[in-house]
Amino acid sequence: MSNGVDEPVLQLRNITKRFGNFTAVDDVSLDIGNGEFFTLVGPSGSGKTTMIRMLVGMDRPTGGDIVLRGQRINDVPAAKRPTCMVFQSLALFPHKTVGENIEFPMKIAGVDPARRRARAEELLVQLRLPTDYYSKGVNQCSGGERQRVALARALAFDPDILFFDEPLSALDFRLRKTLEKELKDIHRATKKTFVYITHSLEEAMVMSDRIGIMDFGKMVQVGTPYEIYNEPNGKFVAQFMGEVNTVEVARIGDKRVQSVTDGAEFAVSREPDNFERGYLIIRPEIVKIGRAAEDLPNKVQGTVYNDYSLGSRIQYQVRADSDGYQWLVERLQDEPYEGKLDDTVRIGWRPEDSILVSD
Amino acid sequence: MQPGVRAAIPAAAFLLIGFAGPLLMVLGYSFMPPRTFSLAQAPTFANFISIVTDSYYLSFVWSVFLSLIAVALLLVISYPVAYGMAKMFGPWANVVTMIIVVPLLVSENIRLFGWVLVLLKNGIADGSMQLLFGVQLPSLLYTVPAIVLGLVYVYLPFMLFPLVIGLSMVPDTLKEAASDLGASRLQIFREIEVPLAMPGIMIGCMLTFILSLGSLAESKILGGQTVIMIADDIESAFTFAQNWPKGAMLSVILIVFSGSLVFFLFRRIDLDRIIGRR
Amino acid sequence: MQAGKKNYAKPLIILWTVCIVMFLYTPMVSVVLASFSKKRYFQFPVVNWTTRWYEKAFESLSVRDLLTTSFSVALLVTVLSVVLAFFGALAFARYDWKGRKLFQKIILLPIFFPQAVLGLALLLWFSVLGITTSWMTAVFAHMVWIVPIVTLIISIQVYSFDPSLEEAAVDMGATRLQTLREVTLPILSPGIISGSVFAFLLSWGNFPLSLFSTGADQTVPEWLYAKMVSGYTPMVPTLGSLMMGGATITLFVSYVAYTLYRGRQKRRLT
């Protein structure tokens, strides 16, 4: 699984972490490149937090090696590692001002006060915070400002790698979207290696150069956002992105599969090696409804059960006549369709738009 | 070593020497022959038998009886105040808390002595009655009600604060929901408030009961010699009577009795939830 | 209907609370009243007022001794208890470790324990160990009861402490000592301060533990008790009032100091 990176800064070799009988991280190997924005994604309990705690040095792996720039650092405690983490709670010191928070790592490192202050003000500017925030209490800052202070403090440490433990999860949707983009800008500007963890694949897609998806302590797939979206290697990854239609199928011929539940046959354009049985993944946004579906090779007939407005698009829930499966279909507002609830309709998609996975 | 273990060691070691050690010593002495001062003798049950023969059980019965009365009174007296502090007073609740905590920091003796001054013949109560109505009150000091008054007075905060914690653990939305579903005020009290506040109610009752049971100063200062409570008996066995094994035996009984109540209490409550509100 | 009922419930509850507060303060007011009464044996209403008993108290060398003993005990108890309780509170509420639940119960046990019995048990213990009781053993005895209480008070603060603050400091290279000084202690300081105040005042006023553990030395509450039981003198209410005065001053000074400190902190952080 460890796919080669030109210039790895951090290498994980068969990392395993057990708590008693429970295996939180199970034999994960991975290379993270220098200057890369790498995101670990997984549902809660997938082992991503345990993983990042080991990488930062707050937990020790039960097995395997963590290698930083060629040096094994398993037993190096967090305080001695040239890495720094932005915590989920941000961990800003409530009894210190914004300036004192940012200066903290430099104070620990013994930098003299004048240089500390200069650097802190530089970082305030870089993070688009007003410089008079220097003497403000952190509890007077808004959510977004606190994010930036936390990031400034981590940057003041000047780490080789910056880790992020879901720092945006407590913010509302719009602020999160803004900060995701800002974070990517900071990444470009600083050229540092960022390792980010989140439970939202959407968030990961926006920011990351590469994404690693974890489930039950295992690394399921590593790839660029494009690869993760278009070439998921399993049902888990495909469904993790959001709502998809999943049909359990068996192979019946060259690029032809048959639904296990109702026997309907579908054409596909690609097959995994040695494919026998698996799942056909069809994203709602590529499924056509009504007249638009008539000319497509893969078709299902059903009844419109409900419709939901998603803003720019409308989503329909269509119950298949044959096996009762609830299909999700989306169309853009301006695409023509005159159907009403309880109408019998056809839905369809092109073979090249569906994805066939083995498990 | 885990950091938690390291942090626990100083306090735990201290209590091992300062708490567990003395208790084991008391346990040891309770099996020594009466009126001896050494632990190096053949153990005997003589002391435990004397509970019945020397009617020591009487002071124990008195202690339990007076403590039960005190707890019942405390519950009734404190509940409205606790309710006000948990649900009504808002920011003033902190002020009320401060006002009620302050007397705790004044020596129990002094406060009980203040009651002596109130209850004394020609004291504040008697004197005011004479002044206002010309009536002379019967002797109030050195009576059983005076002891109960002392117990209620001294242990009031120990009932009140657990009740406040208990009642503040009852979400208002639940009561509103119950009311919305047609429950009467009495039904809300019985079905929602009391069950959810139960941990606090239990802590309050247990704490005040156990403290009353082991109280010494109240019966001595306000009760005179009217009633001998168990702690009185224990004290005089150790001091005037110079009968350590007997005092130790009485202590063991008191400790086992209160200890099992505490054990029962601790099994039923989650300290993290009550103290840390998590 | 609900609102209508609440309207009369609230004044009643407020009235009741006021009554309870008066009930709590009645004896203290009585003691102060008695201390200014000229009569050798207290009578109400007070006819003749005097400050003579206070003058006598301040002149008396034995009163000075009593106050010195009480003060020394309380001061030492405060310092030692807070140190033990600080770490105890971290073990109680901060760290997740295997024996934590058991530790919580054991540490709280002495609070539930009859103090008189605890005092006697300690007396027995000291005599078996061959230690002569004095005000120093009283310090030890007080601590058995006060360390758990202070642990509980600091724990309440520790529960609201975010452990990731310490982790963040360590992650940025701070040593254990630096983390303690820069992060843990300042954030937990309100709990530590209120713990100290409680430790001091509870020791200052303690009677049942002192009674059996001070030996030849005597604290003020012990002396008061002895005089109440036999050989009453008007110095009892006087010294009692002085004790309350001492407690009030301690409370007031620490409260003002703390408010000023918080105010400065707040101004600094705006």
PDB file of C-alpha atoms in Angstrom, chain A residues 43-285:
ATOM      1  CA  PRO A  43     -15.384   7.834  10.416  1.00  0.00           C
ATOM      2  CA  SER A  44     -15.114   8.170  14.200  1.00  0.00           C
ATOM      3  CA  GLY A  45     -13.411   5.120  15.647  1.00  0.00           C
ATOM      4  CA  SER A  46     -11.477   4.466  12.450  1.00  0.00           C
ATOM      5  CA  GLY A  47      -8.154   5.008  14.220  1.00  0.00           C
ATOM      6  CA  LYS A  48      -7.214   8.328  12.670  1.00  0.00           C
ATOM      7  CA  THR A  49      -6.928  10.174  15.979  1.00  0.00           C
ATOM      8  CA  THR A  50      -4.836   7.363  17.469  1.00  0.00           C
ATOM      9  CA  MET A  51      -2.679   7.542  14.371  1.00  0.00           C
ATOM     10  CA  ILE A  52      -2.037  11.264  14.598  1.00  0.00           C
ATOM     11  CA  ARG A  53      -1.299  11.025  18.328  1.00  0.00           C
ATOM     12  CA  MET A  54       1.426   8.505  17.532  1.00  0.00           C
ATOM     13  CA  LEU A  55       2.821  10.680  14.764  1.00  0.00           C
ATOM     14  CA  VAL A  56       2.995  13.694  17.088  1.00  0.00           C
ATOM     15  CA  GLY A  57       4.568  11.625  19.858  1.00  0.00           C
ATOM     16  CA  MET A  58       1.789  11.622  22.444  1.00  0.00           C
ATOM     17  CA  ASP A  59       1.263   7.874  22.074  1.00  0.00           C
ATOM     18  CA  ARG A  60       3.698   5.139  21.166  1.00  0.00           C
ATOM     19  CA  PRO A  61       2.955   2.515  18.524  1.00  0.00           C
ATOM     20  CA  THR A  62       2.720  -1.099  19.669  1.00  0.00           C
ATOM     21  CA  GLY A  63       4.421  -2.216  16.479  1.00  0.00           C
ATOM     22  CA  GLY A  64       6.117  -0.778  13.399  1.00  0.00           C
ATOM     23  CA  ASP A  65       8.313   2.256  12.896  1.00  0.00           C
ATOM     24  CA  ILE A  66       7.796   5.969  12.415  1.00  0.00           C
ATOM     25  CA  VAL A  67      10.633   7.433  10.380  1.00  0.00           C
ATOM     26  CA  LEU A  68      11.200  11.176  10.074  1.00  0.00           C
ATOM     27  CA  ARG A  69      13.768  12.210   7.475  1.00  0.00           C
ATOM     28  CA  GLY A  70      15.408   8.795   7.711  1.00  0.00           C
ATOM     29  CA  GLN A  71      15.503   8.759  11.521  1.00  0.00           C
ATOM     30  CA  ARG A  72      13.402   6.308  13.526  1.00  0.00           C
ATOM     31  CA  ILE A  73      11.494   8.451  16.037  1.00  0.00           C
ATOM     32  CA  ASN A  74       9.216   5.933  17.779  1.00  0.00           C
ATOM     33  CA  ASP A  75      10.698   6.648  21.191  1.00  0.00           C
ATOM     34  CA  VAL A  76      11.222  10.375  20.785  1.00  0.00           C
ATOM     35  CA  PRO A  77       8.654  12.150  23.011  1.00  0.00           C
ATOM     36  CA  ALA A  78       6.422  14.890  21.610  1.00  0.00           C
ATOM     37  CA  ALA A  79       8.496  17.632  23.251  1.00  0.00           C
ATOM     38  CA  LYS A  80      11.597  16.570  21.343  1.00  0.00           C
ATOM     39  CA  ARG A  81       9.991  16.139  17.900  1.00  0.00           C
ATOM     40  CA  PRO A  82      10.254  18.897  15.328  1.00  0.00           C
ATOM     41  CA  THR A  83       6.515  18.535  14.692  1.00  0.00           C
ATOM     42  CA  CYS A  84       3.565  20.449  16.057  1.00  0.00           C
ATOM     43  CA  MET A  85      -0.149  19.868  16.234  1.00  0.00           C
ATOM     44  CA  VAL A  86      -3.193  22.097  16.037  1.00  0.00           C
ATOM     45  CA  PHE A  87      -5.635  20.466  18.440  1.00  0.00           C
ATOM     46  CA  GLN A  88      -9.308  19.847  17.908  1.00  0.00           C
ATOM     47  CA  SER A  89     -10.002  22.042  20.950  1.00  0.00           C
ATOM     48  CA  LEU A  90      -7.252  24.374  19.647  1.00  0.00           C
ATOM     49  CA  ALA A  91      -5.722  24.244  23.170  1.00  0.00           C
ATOM     50  CA  LEU A  92      -5.198  28.000  23.310  1.00  0.00           C
ATOM     51  CA  PHE A  93      -4.031  29.058  26.775  1.00  0.00           C
ATOM     52  CA  PRO A  94      -6.971  31.010  28.231  1.00  0.00           C
ATOM     53  CA  HIS A  95      -4.801  32.927  30.721  1.00  0.00           C
ATOM     54  CA  LYS A  96      -2.476  34.283  28.039  1.00  0.00           C
ATOM     55  CA  THR A  97      -3.021  36.949  25.406  1.00  0.00           C
ATOM     56  CA  VAL A  98      -3.032  36.224  21.699  1.00  0.00           C
ATOM     57  CA  GLY A  99       0.553  37.455  21.546  1.00  0.00           C
ATOM     58  CA  GLU A 100       1.674  35.337  24.497  1.00  0.00           C
ATOM     59  CA  ASN A 101       0.019  32.314  22.956  1.00  0.00           C
ATOM     60  CA  ILE A 102       1.831  32.798  19.663  1.00  0.00           C
ATOM     61  CA  GLU A 103       5.119  33.489  21.428  1.00  0.00           C
ATOM     62  CA  PHE A 104       4.827  30.455  23.696  1.00  0.00           C
ATOM     63  CA  PRO A 105       6.902  28.024  21.602  1.00  0.00           C
ATOM     64  CA  MET A 106       9.571  30.681  21.071  1.00  0.00           C
ATOM     65  CA  LYS A 107       9.617  31.450  24.796  1.00  0.00           C
ATOM     66  CA  ILE A 108      10.162  27.758  25.489  1.00  0.00           C
ATOM     67  CA  ALA A 109      12.923  27.698  22.909  1.00  0.00           C
ATOM     68  CA  GLY A 110      14.596  30.657  24.629  1.00  0.00           C
ATOM     69  CA  VAL A 111      14.156  33.260  21.901  1.00  0.00           C
ATOM     70  CA  ASP A 112      14.636  36.802  23.241  1.00  0.00           C
ATOM     71  CA  PRO A 113      11.473  38.888  23.813  1.00  0.00           C
ATOM     72  CA  ALA A 114      12.078  41.448  21.052  1.00  0.00           C
ATOM     73  CA  ARG A 115      12.501  38.822  18.353  1.00  0.00           C
ATOM     74  CA  ARG A 116       9.542  36.898  19.716  1.00  0.00           C
ATOM     75  CA  ARG A 117       7.342  39.924  19.436  1.00  0.00           C
ATOM     76  CA  ALA A 118       8.512  40.745  15.918  1.00  0.00           C
ATOM     77  CA  ARG A 119       7.826  37.212  14.754  1.00  0.00           C
ATOM     78  CA  ALA A 120       4.419  37.118  16.462  1.00  0.00           C
ATOM     79  CA  GLU A 121       3.377  40.322  14.722  1.00  0.00           C
ATOM     80  CA  GLU A 122       4.620  38.963  11.412  1.00  0.00           C
ATOM     81  CA  LEU A 123       2.441  35.892  11.910  1.00  0.00           C
ATOM     82  CA  LEU A 124      -0.583  37.998  12.824  1.00  0.00           C
ATOM     83  CA  VAL A 125      -0.210  39.781   9.520  1.00  0.00           C
ATOM     84  CA  GLN A 126       0.319  36.575   7.604  1.00  0.00           C
ATOM     85  CA  LEU A 127      -2.862  35.108   9.125  1.00  0.00           C
ATOM     86  CA  ARG A 128      -4.846  38.256   8.402  1.00  0.00           C
ATOM     87  CA  LEU A 129      -5.391  39.138  12.052  1.00  0.00           C
ATOM     88  CA  PRO A 130      -5.199  42.805  13.099  1.00  0.00           C
ATOM     89  CA  THR A 131      -1.871  43.477  14.865  1.00  0.00           C
ATOM     90  CA  ASP A 132      -3.649  45.059  17.830  1.00  0.00           C
ATOM     91  CA  TYR A 133      -4.928  41.575  18.614  1.00  0.00           C
ATOM     92  CA  TYR A 134      -1.471  40.999  20.051  1.00  0.00           C
ATOM     93  CA  SER A 135      -2.600  42.041  23.546  1.00  0.00           C
ATOM     94  CA  LYS A 136      -6.129  40.705  23.308  1.00  0.00           C
ATOM     95  CA  GLY A 137      -7.307  37.734  25.400  1.00  0.00           C
ATOM     96  CA  VAL A 138      -7.888  34.579  23.403  1.00  0.00           C
ATOM     97  CA  ASN A 139     -11.376  34.264  24.859  1.00  0.00           C
ATOM     98  CA  GLN A 140     -12.302  37.601  23.308  1.00  0.00           C
ATOM     99  CA  CYS A 141     -11.633  36.204  19.819  1.00  0.00           C
ATOM    100  CA  SER A 142     -14.302  34.714  17.577  1.00  0.00           C
ATOM    101  CA  GLY A 143     -14.182  31.108  16.456  1.00  0.00           C
ATOM    102  CA  GLY A 144     -12.433  31.878  13.197  1.00  0.00           C
ATOM    103  CA  GLU A 145      -9.928  34.187  14.875  1.00  0.00           C
ATOM    104  CA  ARG A 146      -9.100  31.528  17.425  1.00  0.00           C
ATOM    105  CA  GLN A 147      -8.384  29.124  14.563  1.00  0.00           C
ATOM    106  CA  ARG A 148      -5.919  31.571  13.114  1.00  0.00           C
ATOM    107  CA  VAL A 149      -4.240  32.181  16.480  1.00  0.00           C
ATOM    108  CA  ALA A 150      -3.822  28.438  16.957  1.00  0.00           C
ATOM    109  CA  LEU A 151      -2.322  28.132  13.510  1.00  0.00           C
ATOM    110  CA  ALA A 152      -0.035  31.110  14.120  1.00  0.00           C
ATOM    111  CA  ARG A 153       1.184  29.524  17.339  1.00  0.00           C
ATOM    112  CA  ALA A 154       1.936  26.268  15.551  1.00  0.00           C
ATOM    113  CA  LEU A 155       3.770  28.151  12.789  1.00  0.00           C
ATOM    114  CA  ALA A 156       5.757  30.073  15.414  1.00  0.00           C
ATOM    115  CA  PHE A 157       7.140  26.718  16.510  1.00  0.00           C
ATOM    116  CA  ASP A 158       8.475  26.390  12.953  1.00  0.00           C
ATOM    117  CA  PRO A 159       7.833  22.641  12.762  1.00  0.00           C
ATOM    118  CA  ASP A 160       8.975  20.262  10.020  1.00  0.00           C
ATOM    119  CA  ILE A 161       5.454  18.898   9.858  1.00  0.00           C
ATOM    120  CA  LEU A 162       2.227  20.511  11.016  1.00  0.00           C
ATOM    121  CA  PHE A 163      -0.488  18.192  12.238  1.00  0.00           C
ATOM    122  CA  PHE A 164      -4.159  19.133  12.421  1.00  0.00           C
ATOM    123  CA  ASP A 165      -6.672  17.205  14.501  1.00  0.00           C
ATOM    124  CA  GLU A 166     -10.041  18.255  13.024  1.00  0.00           C
ATOM    125  CA  PRO A 167      -9.604  21.864  14.132  1.00  0.00           C
ATOM    126  CA  LEU A 168     -12.508  23.063  11.985  1.00  0.00           C
ATOM    127  CA  SER A 169     -15.109  20.573  13.168  1.00  0.00           C
ATOM    128  CA  ALA A 170     -16.719  22.892  15.737  1.00  0.00           C
ATOM    129  CA  LEU A 171     -17.330  25.744  13.287  1.00  0.00           C
ATOM    130  CA  ASP A 172     -20.406  26.454  11.252  1.00  0.00           C
ATOM    131  CA  PHE A 173     -20.527  25.426   7.620  1.00  0.00           C
ATOM    132  CA  ARG A 174     -19.722  28.725   5.922  1.00  0.00           C
ATOM    133  CA  LEU A 175     -16.845  29.703   8.187  1.00  0.00           C
ATOM    134  CA  ARG A 176     -15.446  26.204   7.733  1.00  0.00           C
ATOM    135  CA  LYS A 177     -15.498  26.580   3.955  1.00  0.00           C
ATOM    136  CA  THR A 178     -13.656  29.907   4.182  1.00  0.00           C
ATOM    137  CA  LEU A 179     -11.027  28.570   6.556  1.00  0.00           C
ATOM    138  CA  GLU A 180     -10.469  25.434   4.462  1.00  0.00           C
ATOM    139  CA  LYS A 181      -9.417  27.636   1.597  1.00  0.00           C
ATOM    140  CA  GLU A 182      -7.322  29.885   3.831  1.00  0.00           C
ATOM    141  CA  LEU A 183      -5.545  26.861   5.200  1.00  0.00           C
ATOM    142  CA  LYS A 184      -4.702  25.763   1.695  1.00  0.00           C
ATOM    143  CA  ASP A 185      -3.344  29.258   0.962  1.00  0.00           C
ATOM    144  CA  ILE A 186      -1.195  29.099   4.114  1.00  0.00           C
ATOM    145  CA  HIS A 187       0.069  25.743   2.985  1.00  0.00           C
ATOM    146  CA  ARG A 188       1.119  27.212  -0.349  1.00  0.00           C
ATOM    147  CA  ALA A 189       2.757  30.203   1.323  1.00  0.00           C
ATOM    148  CA  THR A 190       4.702  28.281   3.956  1.00  0.00           C
ATOM    149  CA  LYS A 191       5.593  25.234   1.818  1.00  0.00           C
ATOM    150  CA  LYS A 192       5.458  23.114   4.984  1.00  0.00           C
ATOM    151  CA  THR A 193       4.204  19.567   5.198  1.00  0.00           C
ATOM    152  CA  PHE A 194       0.637  19.492   6.505  1.00  0.00           C
ATOM    153  CA  VAL A 195      -0.948  16.341   7.852  1.00  0.00           C
ATOM    154  CA  TYR A 196      -4.624  16.842   8.513  1.00  0.00           C
ATOM    155  CA  ILE A 197      -7.259  14.543   9.921  1.00  0.00           C
ATOM    156  CA  THR A 198     -10.973  14.875   9.495  1.00  0.00           C
ATOM    157  CA  HIS A 199     -14.110  12.773   9.260  1.00  0.00           C
ATOM    158  CA  SER A 200     -15.317  14.782   6.278  1.00  0.00           C
ATOM    159  CA  LEU A 201     -14.137  13.575   2.884  1.00  0.00           C
ATOM    160  CA  GLU A 202     -15.577  16.732   1.400  1.00  0.00           C
ATOM    161  CA  GLU A 203     -13.246  18.841   3.565  1.00  0.00           C
ATOM    162  CA  ALA A 204     -10.336  16.625   2.603  1.00  0.00           C
ATOM    163  CA  MET A 205     -11.124  16.994  -1.124  1.00  0.00           C
ATOM    164  CA  VAL A 206     -10.992  20.783  -0.966  1.00  0.00           C
ATOM    165  CA  MET A 207      -7.590  21.048   0.668  1.00  0.00           C
ATOM    166  CA  SER A 208      -5.500  17.972   0.107  1.00  0.00           C
ATOM    167  CA  ASP A 209      -2.824  16.930  -2.330  1.00  0.00           C
ATOM    168  CA  ARG A 210      -3.422  13.368  -1.281  1.00  0.00           C
ATOM    169  CA  ILE A 211      -5.964  11.615   0.903  1.00  0.00           C
ATOM    170  CA  GLY A 212      -5.701   8.433   2.952  1.00  0.00           C
ATOM    171  CA  ILE A 213      -8.954   6.792   3.949  1.00  0.00           C
ATOM    172  CA  MET A 214      -9.054   4.739   7.139  1.00  0.00           C
ATOM    173  CA  ASP A 215     -11.634   2.301   8.424  1.00  0.00           C
ATOM    174  CA  PHE A 216     -11.415  -0.022  11.429  1.00  0.00           C
ATOM    175  CA  GLY A 217      -7.749   0.844  11.898  1.00  0.00           C
ATOM    176  CA  LYS A 218      -6.779  -0.084   8.354  1.00  0.00           C
ATOM    177  CA  MET A 219      -5.688   2.205   5.539  1.00  0.00           C
ATOM    178  CA  VAL A 220      -8.307   1.461   2.886  1.00  0.00           C
ATOM    179  CA  GLN A 221      -7.135   3.679   0.049  1.00  0.00           C
ATOM    180  CA  VAL A 222      -4.531   6.351  -0.571  1.00  0.00           C
ATOM    181  CA  GLY A 223      -4.752   8.649  -3.533  1.00  0.00           C
ATOM    182  CA  THR A 224      -5.307  12.110  -4.951  1.00  0.00           C
ATOM    183  CA  PRO A 225      -8.777  13.620  -4.520  1.00  0.00           C
ATOM    184  CA  TYR A 226      -9.426  12.733  -8.181  1.00  0.00           C
ATOM    185  CA  GLU A 227      -8.519   9.100  -7.655  1.00  0.00           C
ATOM    186  CA  ILE A 228     -10.567   8.815  -4.496  1.00  0.00           C
ATOM    187  CA  TYR A 229     -13.607  10.277  -6.214  1.00  0.00           C
ATOM    188  CA  ASN A 230     -13.408   8.537  -9.536  1.00  0.00           C
ATOM    189  CA  GLU A 231     -11.631   5.312  -8.725  1.00  0.00           C
ATOM    190  CA  PRO A 232     -12.727   4.217  -5.278  1.00  0.00           C
ATOM    191  CA  ASN A 233     -11.325   0.783  -4.559  1.00  0.00           C
ATOM    192  CA  GLY A 234     -14.327  -0.438  -2.611  1.00  0.00           C
ATOM    193  CA  LYS A 235     -17.863   0.115  -1.495  1.00  0.00           C
ATOM    194  CA  PHE A 236     -16.673   1.825   1.733  1.00  0.00           C
ATOM    195  CA  VAL A 237     -14.712   4.551  -0.054  1.00  0.00           C
ATOM    196  CA  ALA A 238     -17.441   5.054  -2.652  1.00  0.00           C
ATOM    197  CA  GLN A 239     -20.139   5.445  -0.010  1.00  0.00           C
ATOM    198  CA  PHE A 240     -17.961   7.595   2.243  1.00  0.00           C
ATOM    199  CA  MET A 241     -18.147  10.529  -0.150  1.00  0.00           C
ATOM    200  CA  GLY A 242     -21.877  10.890   0.257  1.00  0.00           C
ATOM    201  CA  GLU A 243     -25.123   9.415  -0.959  1.00  0.00           C
ATOM    202  CA  VAL A 244     -24.683   6.885  -3.762  1.00  0.00           C
ATOM    203  CA  ASN A 245     -26.779   4.143  -5.318  1.00  0.00           C
ATOM    204  CA  THR A 246     -25.287   0.738  -4.596  1.00  0.00           C
ATOM    205  CA  VAL A 247     -26.427  -2.427  -6.396  1.00  0.00           C
ATOM    206  CA  GLU A 248     -25.045  -5.810  -5.478  1.00  0.00           C
ATOM    207  CA  VAL A 249     -24.092  -7.517  -8.757  1.00  0.00           C
ATOM    208  CA  ALA A 250     -22.471 -10.642 -10.189  1.00  0.00           C
ATOM    209  CA  ARG A 251     -20.489 -10.828 -13.439  1.00  0.00           C
ATOM    210  CA  ILE A 252     -22.334 -12.514 -16.302  1.00  0.00           C
ATOM    211  CA  GLY A 253     -20.101 -11.701 -19.244  1.00  0.00           C
ATOM    212  CA  ASP A 254     -17.585  -9.284 -20.679  1.00  0.00           C
ATOM    213  CA  LYS A 255     -18.397  -5.883 -19.153  1.00  0.00           C
ATOM    214  CA  ARG A 256     -21.831  -7.102 -18.189  1.00  0.00           C
ATOM    215  CA  VAL A 257     -23.189  -7.578 -14.692  1.00  0.00           C
ATOM    216  CA  GLN A 258     -26.484  -8.707 -13.245  1.00  0.00           C
ATOM    217  CA  SER A 259     -28.235  -7.429 -10.145  1.00  0.00           C
ATOM    218  CA  VAL A 260     -28.393 -10.076  -7.440  1.00  0.00           C
ATOM    219  CA  THR A 261     -31.771  -8.875  -6.159  1.00  0.00           C
ATOM    220  CA  ASP A 262     -33.902  -8.518  -9.286  1.00  0.00           C
ATOM    221  CA  GLY A 263     -31.830  -9.985 -12.131  1.00  0.00           C
ATOM    222  CA  ALA A 264     -31.640  -6.753 -14.121  1.00  0.00           C
ATOM    223  CA  GLU A 265     -28.600  -6.563 -16.426  1.00  0.00           C
ATOM    224  CA  PHE A 266     -26.295  -3.576 -16.709  1.00  0.00           C
ATOM    225  CA  ALA A 267     -23.381  -2.666 -18.954  1.00  0.00           C
ATOM    226  CA  VAL A 268     -20.169  -1.338 -17.448  1.00  0.00           C
ATOM    227  CA  SER A 269     -17.116   0.193 -19.106  1.00  0.00           C
ATOM    228  CA  ARG A 270     -14.404  -1.022 -16.751  1.00  0.00           C
ATOM    229  CA  GLU A 271     -13.996  -4.065 -14.558  1.00  0.00           C
ATOM    230  CA  PRO A 272     -11.560  -4.671 -11.683  1.00  0.00           C
ATOM    231  CA  ASP A 273      -9.157  -7.600 -12.274  1.00  0.00           C
ATOM    232  CA  ASN A 274     -10.695 -11.036 -11.696  1.00  0.00           C
ATOM    233  CA  PHE A 275     -14.078  -9.537 -10.945  1.00  0.00           C
ATOM    234  CA  GLU A 276     -16.747 -12.084 -10.014  1.00  0.00           C
ATOM    235  CA  ARG A 277     -19.127 -10.489  -7.563  1.00  0.00           C
ATOM    236  CA  GLY A 278     -19.338  -7.023  -6.042  1.00  0.00           C
ATOM    237  CA  TYR A 279     -21.140  -3.723  -6.133  1.00  0.00           C
ATOM    238  CA  LEU A 280     -22.088  -1.316  -8.834  1.00  0.00           C
ATOM    239  CA  ILE A 281     -21.818   2.259  -7.608  1.00  0.00           C
ATOM    240  CA  ILE A 282     -23.901   4.902  -9.399  1.00  0.00           C
ATOM    241  CA  ARG A 283     -23.728   8.484  -8.097  1.00  0.00           C
ATOM    242  CA  PRO A 284     -27.088  10.307  -8.002  1.00  0.00           C
ATOM    243  CA  GLU A 285     -25.853  13.245 -10.091  1.00  0.00           C
TER     244      GLU A 285
END
